[in-house]
PDB file of C-alpha atoms in Angstrom:
ATOM      1  CA  THR A  28    -281.477   5.344 -32.855  1.00 61.00           C
ATOM      2  CA  GLN A  29    -278.489   3.738 -34.556  1.00 70.00           C
ATOM      3  CA  LEU A  30    -275.665   6.272 -34.589  1.00 84.00           C
ATOM      4  CA  LEU A  31    -273.278   6.576 -37.494  1.00 92.00           C
ATOM      5  CA  GLU A  32    -270.012   8.392 -36.863  1.00 95.00           C
ATOM      6  CA  GLN A  33    -268.142   9.740 -39.841  1.00 96.00           C
ATOM      7  CA  SER A  34    -264.521  10.800 -39.836  1.00 96.00           C
ATOM      8  CA  PRO A  35    -262.852  13.027 -40.547  1.00 97.00           C
ATOM      9  CA  GLN A  36    -265.448  15.778 -40.425  1.00 96.00           C
ATOM     10  CA  PHE A  37    -263.448  17.964 -42.788  1.00 97.00           C
ATOM     11  CA  LEU A  38    -260.712  17.089 -45.245  1.00 97.00           C
ATOM     12  CA  SER A  39    -258.746  19.426 -47.489  1.00 97.00           C
ATOM     13  CA  ILE A  40    -256.280  17.902 -49.922  1.00 96.00           C
ATOM     14  CA  GLN A  41    -254.395  18.655 -53.109  1.00 97.00           C
ATOM     15  CA  GLU A  42    -255.432  17.315 -56.472  1.00 97.00           C
ATOM     16  CA  GLY A  43    -253.854  13.915 -57.101  1.00 97.00           C
ATOM     17  CA  GLU A  44    -253.732  12.798 -53.483  1.00 97.00           C
ATOM     18  CA  ASN A  45    -255.467   9.717 -52.151  1.00 97.00           C
ATOM     19  CA  LEU A  46    -257.851   9.777 -49.209  1.00 97.00           C
ATOM     20  CA  THR A  47    -260.018   7.546 -47.089  1.00 97.00           C
ATOM     21  CA  VAL A  48    -263.094   8.507 -45.095  1.00 97.00           C
ATOM     22  CA  TYR A  49    -264.754   6.321 -42.525  1.00 97.00           C
ATOM     23  CA  CYS A  50    -268.229   5.505 -41.301  1.00 96.00           C
ATOM     24  CA  ASN A  51    -268.533   3.639 -38.008  1.00 95.00           C
ATOM     25  CA  SER A  52    -271.359   2.381 -35.868  1.00 91.00           C
ATOM     26  CA  SER A  53    -271.905   0.102 -32.904  1.00 87.00           C
ATOM     27  CA  SER A  54    -274.992  -1.262 -34.663  1.00 87.00           C
ATOM     28  CA  VAL A  55    -275.343  -3.793 -37.443  1.00 88.00           C
ATOM     29  CA  PHE A  56    -276.993  -2.576 -40.639  1.00 85.00           C
ATOM     30  CA  SER A  57    -278.736  -4.644 -43.268  1.00 83.00           C
ATOM     31  CA  SER A  58    -277.216  -2.320 -45.835  1.00 86.00           C
ATOM     32  CA  LEU A  59    -275.196   0.843 -45.924  1.00 91.00           C
ATOM     33  CA  GLN A  60    -275.313   3.550 -48.534  1.00 93.00           C
ATOM     34  CA  TRP A  61    -272.911   6.301 -49.516  1.00 96.00           C
ATOM     35  CA  TYR A  62    -274.277   9.573 -50.843  1.00 96.00           C
ATOM     36  CA  ARG A  63    -272.710  12.752 -52.108  1.00 95.00           C
ATOM     37  CA  GLN A  64    -274.417  16.069 -51.483  1.00 93.00           C
ATOM     38  CA  GLU A  65    -273.664  19.342 -53.200  1.00 89.00           C
ATOM     39  CA  PRO A  66    -274.631  22.662 -51.580  1.00 84.00           C
ATOM     40  CA  GLY A  67    -278.338  23.398 -52.057  1.00 81.00           C
ATOM     41  CA  GLU A  68    -279.092  19.948 -53.441  1.00 86.00           C
ATOM     42  CA  GLY A  69    -280.334  16.622 -52.151  1.00 90.00           C
ATOM     43  CA  PRO A  70    -278.122  13.614 -51.486  1.00 92.00           C
ATOM     44  CA  VAL A  71    -277.236  11.588 -54.581  1.00 92.00           C
ATOM     45  CA  LEU A  72    -276.643   7.875 -54.146  1.00 91.00           C
ATOM     46  CA  LEU A  73    -273.134   6.631 -54.983  1.00 94.00           C
ATOM     47  CA  VAL A  74    -273.296   3.014 -53.880  1.00 94.00           C
ATOM     48  CA  THR A  75    -275.099   0.511 -51.662  1.00 92.00           C
ATOM     49  CA  VAL A  76    -273.190  -2.227 -49.846  1.00 92.00           C
ATOM     50  CA  VAL A  77    -275.057  -5.172 -48.445  1.00 89.00           C
ATOM     51  CA  THR A  78    -272.729  -8.084 -47.749  1.00 90.00           C
ATOM     52  CA  GLY A  79    -270.127  -8.052 -44.961  1.00 91.00           C
ATOM     53  CA  GLY A  80    -266.654  -7.663 -46.472  1.00 93.00           C
ATOM     54  CA  GLU A  81    -268.070  -6.426 -49.745  1.00 94.00           C
ATOM     55  CA  VAL A  82    -265.902  -4.130 -51.897  1.00 96.00           C
ATOM     56  CA  LYS A  83    -267.396  -2.033 -54.675  1.00 96.00           C
ATOM     57  CA  LYS A  84    -265.571   0.201 -57.109  1.00 96.00           C
ATOM     58  CA  LEU A  85    -266.943   3.207 -58.912  1.00 94.00           C
ATOM     59  CA  LYS A  86    -264.152   4.578 -61.124  1.00 95.00           C
ATOM     60  CA  ARG A  87    -261.660   6.117 -58.655  1.00 97.00           C
ATOM     61  CA  LEU A  88    -263.912   5.453 -55.651  1.00 97.00           C
ATOM     62  CA  THR A  89    -263.624   2.223 -53.662  1.00 97.00           C
ATOM     63  CA  PHE A  90    -266.219   1.360 -51.031  1.00 97.00           C
ATOM     64  CA  GLN A  91    -265.821  -1.331 -48.428  1.00 96.00           C
ATOM     65  CA  PHE A  92    -268.341  -2.769 -45.967  1.00 95.00           C
ATOM     66  CA  GLY A  93    -266.914  -4.201 -42.766  1.00 93.00           C
ATOM     67  CA  ASP A  94    -267.157  -7.923 -42.121  1.00 92.00           C
ATOM     68  CA  ALA A  95    -269.524  -7.322 -39.199  1.00 91.00           C
ATOM     69  CA  ARG A  96    -271.641  -4.861 -41.240  1.00 90.00           C
ATOM     70  CA  LYS A  97    -271.058  -2.096 -38.680  1.00 91.00           C
ATOM     71  CA  ASP A  98    -268.619   0.094 -40.550  1.00 93.00           C
ATOM     72  CA  SER A  99    -267.630   1.177 -44.003  1.00 96.00           C
ATOM     73  CA  SER A 100    -264.939   3.165 -45.765  1.00 97.00           C
ATOM     74  CA  LEU A 101    -264.691   5.201 -48.928  1.00 97.00           C
ATOM     75  CA  HIS A 102    -261.304   5.500 -50.606  1.00 97.00           C
ATOM     76  CA  ILE A 103    -260.710   7.991 -53.403  1.00 97.00           C
ATOM     77  CA  THR A 104    -257.637   7.566 -55.602  1.00 97.00           C
ATOM     78  CA  ALA A 105    -256.042  10.562 -57.268  1.00 97.00           C
ATOM     79  CA  ALA A 106    -258.645  13.037 -56.072  1.00 97.00           C
ATOM     80  CA  GLN A 107    -259.814  15.731 -58.463  1.00 96.00           C
ATOM     81  CA  PRO A 108    -261.457  19.109 -57.787  1.00 95.00           C
ATOM     82  CA  GLY A 109    -264.704  17.628 -59.082  1.00 94.00           C
ATOM     83  CA  ASP A 110    -264.699  15.262 -56.106  1.00 95.00           C
ATOM     84  CA  THR A 111    -265.305  18.198 -53.776  1.00 95.00           C
ATOM     85  CA  GLY A 112    -268.504  17.764 -51.808  1.00 95.00           C
ATOM     86  CA  LEU A 113    -270.138  16.343 -48.708  1.00 96.00           C
ATOM     87  CA  TYR A 114    -269.935  12.565 -48.451  1.00 97.00           C
ATOM     88  CA  LEU A 115    -272.646  10.956 -46.366  1.00 97.00           C
ATOM     89  CA  CYS A 116    -273.062   7.407 -45.194  1.00 96.00           C
ATOM     90  CA  ALA A 117    -276.487   6.120 -44.266  1.00 94.00           C
ATOM     91  CA  GLY A 118    -277.617   2.871 -42.743  1.00 91.00           C
ATOM     92  CA  ALA A 119    -280.949   1.326 -43.567  1.00 82.00           C
ATOM     93  CA  GLY A 120    -283.085   0.304 -40.622  1.00 73.00           C
ATOM     94  CA  PRO A 121    -285.617  -2.526 -40.684  1.00 73.00           C
ATOM     95  CA  GLY A 122    -288.283  -0.197 -42.088  1.00 73.00           C
ATOM     96  CA  TYR A 123    -286.023   1.220 -44.824  1.00 81.00           C
ATOM     97  CA  ALA A 124    -285.772   4.633 -43.171  1.00 89.00           C
ATOM     98  CA  LEU A 125    -282.216   5.902 -43.568  1.00 92.00           C
ATOM     99  CA  ASN A 126    -280.107   6.941 -40.627  1.00 92.00           C
ATOM    100  CA  PHE A 127    -277.442   9.366 -41.827  1.00 94.00           C
ATOM    101  CA  GLY A 128    -274.063  10.288 -40.456  1.00 95.00           C
ATOM    102  CA  LYS A 129    -273.047  13.953 -40.267  1.00 94.00           C
ATOM    103  CA  GLY A 130    -270.829  13.571 -43.296  1.00 96.00           C
ATOM    104  CA  THR A 131    -267.275  14.306 -44.371  1.00 97.00           C
ATOM    105  CA  SER A 132    -266.809  17.595 -46.160  1.00 96.00           C
ATOM    106  CA  LEU A 133    -264.087  17.153 -48.789  1.00 97.00           C
ATOM    107  CA  LEU A 134    -262.271  19.971 -50.536  1.00 96.00           C
ATOM    108  CA  VAL A 135    -259.870  19.137 -53.349  1.00 97.00           C
ATOM    109  CA  THR A 136    -257.781  22.063 -54.525  1.00 96.00           C
ATOM    110  CA  PRO A 137    -255.993  22.200 -57.877  1.00 95.00           C
TER     111      PRO A 137
ATOM    112  CA  GLU B 226    -283.763  10.476 -66.295  1.00 74.00           C
ATOM    113  CA  PRO B 227    -286.710  10.451 -63.874  1.00 78.00           C
ATOM    114  CA  GLU B 228    -286.257  12.595 -60.799  1.00 91.00           C
ATOM    115  CA  VAL B 229    -288.027  13.599 -57.623  1.00 95.00           C
ATOM    116  CA  THR B 230    -289.347  17.153 -57.926  1.00 96.00           C
ATOM    117  CA  GLN B 231    -289.928  19.415 -54.930  1.00 97.00           C
ATOM    118  CA  THR B 232    -291.687  22.750 -54.784  1.00 96.00           C
ATOM    119  CA  PRO B 233    -291.149  25.440 -53.777  1.00 96.00           C
ATOM    120  CA  SER B 234    -287.378  25.552 -53.634  1.00 95.00           C
ATOM    121  CA  HIS B 235    -287.575  28.163 -50.876  1.00 96.00           C
ATOM    122  CA  GLN B 236    -290.498  28.916 -48.571  1.00 97.00           C
ATOM    123  CA  VAL B 237    -290.514  31.802 -46.133  1.00 97.00           C
ATOM    124  CA  THR B 238    -293.245  31.872 -43.516  1.00 97.00           C
ATOM    125  CA  GLN B 239    -294.156  33.543 -40.258  1.00 97.00           C
ATOM    126  CA  MET B 240    -294.085  31.572 -37.020  1.00 97.00           C
ATOM    127  CA  GLY B 241    -297.468  29.978 -36.351  1.00 97.00           C
ATOM    128  CA  GLN B 242    -298.446  29.773 -40.007  1.00 97.00           C
ATOM    129  CA  GLU B 243    -299.231  26.547 -41.833  1.00 97.00           C
ATOM    130  CA  VAL B 244    -297.011  25.427 -44.683  1.00 97.00           C
ATOM    131  CA  ILE B 245    -297.363  22.690 -47.249  1.00 97.00           C
ATOM    132  CA  LEU B 246    -294.289  21.333 -48.950  1.00 97.00           C
ATOM    133  CA  ARG B 247    -294.886  19.483 -52.170  1.00 97.00           C
ATOM    134  CA  CYS B 248    -293.142  16.583 -53.836  1.00 97.00           C
ATOM    135  CA  VAL B 249    -293.697  14.650 -57.029  1.00 96.00           C
ATOM    136  CA  PRO B 250    -292.037  11.257 -56.567  1.00 95.00           C
ATOM    137  CA  ILE B 251    -290.706   9.184 -59.428  1.00 94.00           C
ATOM    138  CA  SER B 252    -293.519   7.455 -61.250  1.00 90.00           C
ATOM    139  CA  ASN B 253    -294.071   3.808 -60.282  1.00 88.00           C
ATOM    140  CA  HIS B 254    -292.204   4.166 -56.979  1.00 91.00           C
ATOM    141  CA  LEU B 255    -294.212   2.896 -54.043  1.00 89.00           C
ATOM    142  CA  TYR B 256    -292.329   4.095 -50.955  1.00 93.00           C
ATOM    143  CA  PHE B 257    -292.043   7.769 -50.084  1.00 95.00           C
ATOM    144  CA  TYR B 258    -290.121   9.605 -47.427  1.00 97.00           C
ATOM    145  CA  TRP B 259    -289.595  13.003 -45.887  1.00 98.00           C
ATOM    146  CA  TYR B 260    -286.308  13.968 -44.280  1.00 97.00           C
ATOM    147  CA  ARG B 261    -285.086  17.268 -42.917  1.00 97.00           C
ATOM    148  CA  GLN B 262    -281.658  18.802 -42.492  1.00 94.00           C
ATOM    149  CA  ILE B 263    -281.210  21.681 -40.099  1.00 95.00           C
ATOM    150  CA  LEU B 264    -278.315  23.911 -41.132  1.00 90.00           C
ATOM    151  CA  GLY B 265    -275.027  22.342 -40.073  1.00 87.00           C
ATOM    152  CA  GLN B 266    -276.639  19.148 -38.844  1.00 90.00           C
ATOM    153  CA  LYS B 267    -277.204  15.696 -40.296  1.00 92.00           C
ATOM    154  CA  VAL B 268    -280.082  14.594 -42.480  1.00 94.00           C
ATOM    155  CA  GLU B 269    -282.858  13.266 -40.206  1.00 95.00           C
ATOM    156  CA  PHE B 270    -285.679  10.901 -41.062  1.00 95.00           C
ATOM    157  CA  LEU B 271    -289.194  12.228 -40.498  1.00 97.00           C
ATOM    158  CA  VAL B 272    -291.688   9.805 -41.983  1.00 97.00           C
ATOM    159  CA  SER B 273    -292.175   7.037 -44.512  1.00 95.00           C
ATOM    160  CA  PHE B 274    -295.354   6.384 -46.476  1.00 94.00           C
ATOM    161  CA  TYR B 275    -296.526   3.257 -48.272  1.00 92.00           C
ATOM    162  CA  ASN B 276    -299.861   2.108 -49.586  1.00 88.00           C
ATOM    163  CA  ASN B 277    -301.491   5.406 -48.641  1.00 89.00           C
ATOM    164  CA  GLU B 278    -300.536   5.292 -45.014  1.00 92.00           C
ATOM    165  CA  ILE B 279    -297.651   6.122 -42.721  1.00 95.00           C
ATOM    166  CA  SER B 280    -295.406   3.087 -42.306  1.00 93.00           C
ATOM    167  CA  GLU B 281    -292.844   4.601 -39.948  1.00 93.00           C
ATOM    168  CA  LYS B 282    -292.237   7.932 -38.264  1.00 94.00           C
ATOM    169  CA  SER B 283    -289.572   9.451 -36.060  1.00 94.00           C
ATOM    170  CA  GLU B 284    -289.900  11.311 -32.775  1.00 93.00           C
ATOM    171  CA  ILE B 285    -289.597  14.565 -34.720  1.00 94.00           C
ATOM    172  CA  PHE B 286    -292.814  13.831 -36.606  1.00 96.00           C
ATOM    173  CA  ASP B 287    -295.258  15.012 -33.945  1.00 94.00           C
ATOM    174  CA  ASP B 288    -298.871  16.126 -34.215  1.00 94.00           C
ATOM    175  CA  GLN B 289    -297.831  19.325 -35.991  1.00 96.00           C
ATOM    176  CA  PHE B 290    -296.801  17.288 -39.030  1.00 97.00           C
ATOM    177  CA  SER B 291    -298.933  15.370 -41.483  1.00 97.00           C
ATOM    178  CA  VAL B 292    -298.420  13.774 -44.872  1.00 96.00           C
ATOM    179  CA  GLU B 293    -300.772  13.123 -47.694  1.00 94.00           C
ATOM    180  CA  ARG B 294    -300.812  11.691 -51.186  1.00 91.00           C
ATOM    181  CA  PRO B 295    -303.887  13.509 -52.434  1.00 84.00           C
ATOM    182  CA  ASP B 296    -304.003  12.562 -56.089  1.00 84.00           C
ATOM    183  CA  GLY B 297    -301.678   9.660 -56.867  1.00 78.00           C
ATOM    184  CA  SER B 298    -298.810  11.850 -58.027  1.00 86.00           C
ATOM    185  CA  ASN B 299    -298.157  14.475 -55.352  1.00 93.00           C
ATOM    186  CA  PHE B 300    -296.832  13.719 -51.895  1.00 96.00           C
ATOM    187  CA  THR B 301    -297.137  16.560 -49.406  1.00 97.00           C
ATOM    188  CA  LEU B 302    -295.787  17.417 -45.986  1.00 98.00           C
ATOM    189  CA  LYS B 303    -297.873  19.835 -43.932  1.00 97.00           C
ATOM    190  CA  ILE B 304    -296.660  21.660 -40.860  1.00 97.00           C
ATOM    191  CA  ARG B 305    -299.711  23.044 -39.065  1.00 96.00           C
ATOM    192  CA  SER B 306    -298.200  25.772 -36.938  1.00 95.00           C
ATOM    193  CA  THR B 307    -294.580  26.452 -37.777  1.00 97.00           C
ATOM    194  CA  LYS B 308    -291.978  27.147 -35.119  1.00 96.00           C
ATOM    195  CA  LEU B 309    -288.615  28.834 -35.511  1.00 97.00           C
ATOM    196  CA  GLU B 310    -286.904  25.470 -35.039  1.00 96.00           C
ATOM    197  CA  ASP B 311    -288.731  24.059 -38.075  1.00 97.00           C
ATOM    198  CA  SER B 312    -286.382  26.100 -40.267  1.00 97.00           C
ATOM    199  CA  ALA B 313    -284.467  23.524 -42.299  1.00 97.00           C
ATOM    200  CA  MET B 314    -284.056  21.887 -45.683  1.00 96.00           C
ATOM    201  CA  TYR B 315    -286.804  19.350 -46.237  1.00 98.00           C
ATOM    202  CA  PHE B 316    -286.051  16.503 -48.610  1.00 97.00           C
ATOM    203  CA  CYS B 317    -288.524  14.178 -50.223  1.00 97.00           C
ATOM    204  CA  ALA B 318    -287.389  10.760 -51.417  1.00 96.00           C
ATOM    205  CA  SER B 319    -289.008   7.935 -53.303  1.00 94.00           C
ATOM    206  CA  GLN B 320    -287.791   4.384 -53.364  1.00 92.00           C
ATOM    207  CA  THR B 321    -287.543   1.423 -55.652  1.00 87.00           C
ATOM    208  CA  PHE B 322    -285.505  -1.777 -55.112  1.00 83.00           C
ATOM    209  CA  SER B 323    -284.231  -0.461 -51.775  1.00 79.00           C
ATOM    210  CA  ILE B 324    -282.716   2.636 -53.402  1.00 85.00           C
ATOM    211  CA  GLN B 325    -283.970   6.053 -52.297  1.00 90.00           C
ATOM    212  CA  TYR B 326    -283.848   8.934 -54.746  1.00 92.00           C
ATOM    213  CA  PHE B 327    -283.857  12.386 -53.225  1.00 94.00           C
ATOM    214  CA  GLY B 328    -285.289  15.639 -54.480  1.00 95.00           C
ATOM    215  CA  ALA B 329    -283.329  18.881 -54.395  1.00 94.00           C
ATOM    216  CA  GLY B 330    -285.183  19.960 -51.267  1.00 96.00           C
ATOM    217  CA  THR B 331    -287.262  22.863 -50.052  1.00 97.00           C
ATOM    218  CA  ARG B 332    -285.578  25.382 -47.808  1.00 96.00           C
ATOM    219  CA  LEU B 333    -288.080  26.445 -45.154  1.00 97.00           C
ATOM    220  CA  SER B 334    -287.334  29.670 -43.325  1.00 97.00           C
ATOM    221  CA  VAL B 335    -289.582  30.445 -40.346  1.00 97.00           C
ATOM    222  CA  LEU B 336    -289.376  34.062 -39.193  1.00 96.00           C
TER     223      LEU B 336
END
């Protein structure tokens, strides 16, 4: 099983601050996906990164895939309370099954 | 917007009983998945299904589990004889163009 380590596990910040969360593995992934999960709901896809070194932006969220396709980061600029949630990274194996990390639980307080 | 629908949202059962969790994937999707998430733990892959057969399964998906697509729209996960440790959120997902769309999940509580 390809392990994905996410850090930090928990993050509590004030509205307006910037933050970065990380997803690391010793394995190479063909693609890596970031999801956000709200309590009592299923994961919702934010972005998929495929190419090593790729950077994708989604409004205030910036996603980066490492050159070696083993790690990724999510940077949020000027966090808002609506960004609160569990952020999951998941790597796709050869058969498309997703291997998830444990997630980073983010709390943004006003 | 099309979505994956799961029923029931919460299922309570006695240990040893059979349960069937139901999913209606997004129309025209061809790949289907079941995942589970035990409280406080990560989302874990159980099984993938394509062309009316299992394409991949994890070590968790033992003989107690089975999947079926009985009528071309529903996709079900059956647990034959539930154990306490089967208590978890079970998520169904369907896929198109390498993107998996998840349902809201069924919370299974085994007493």
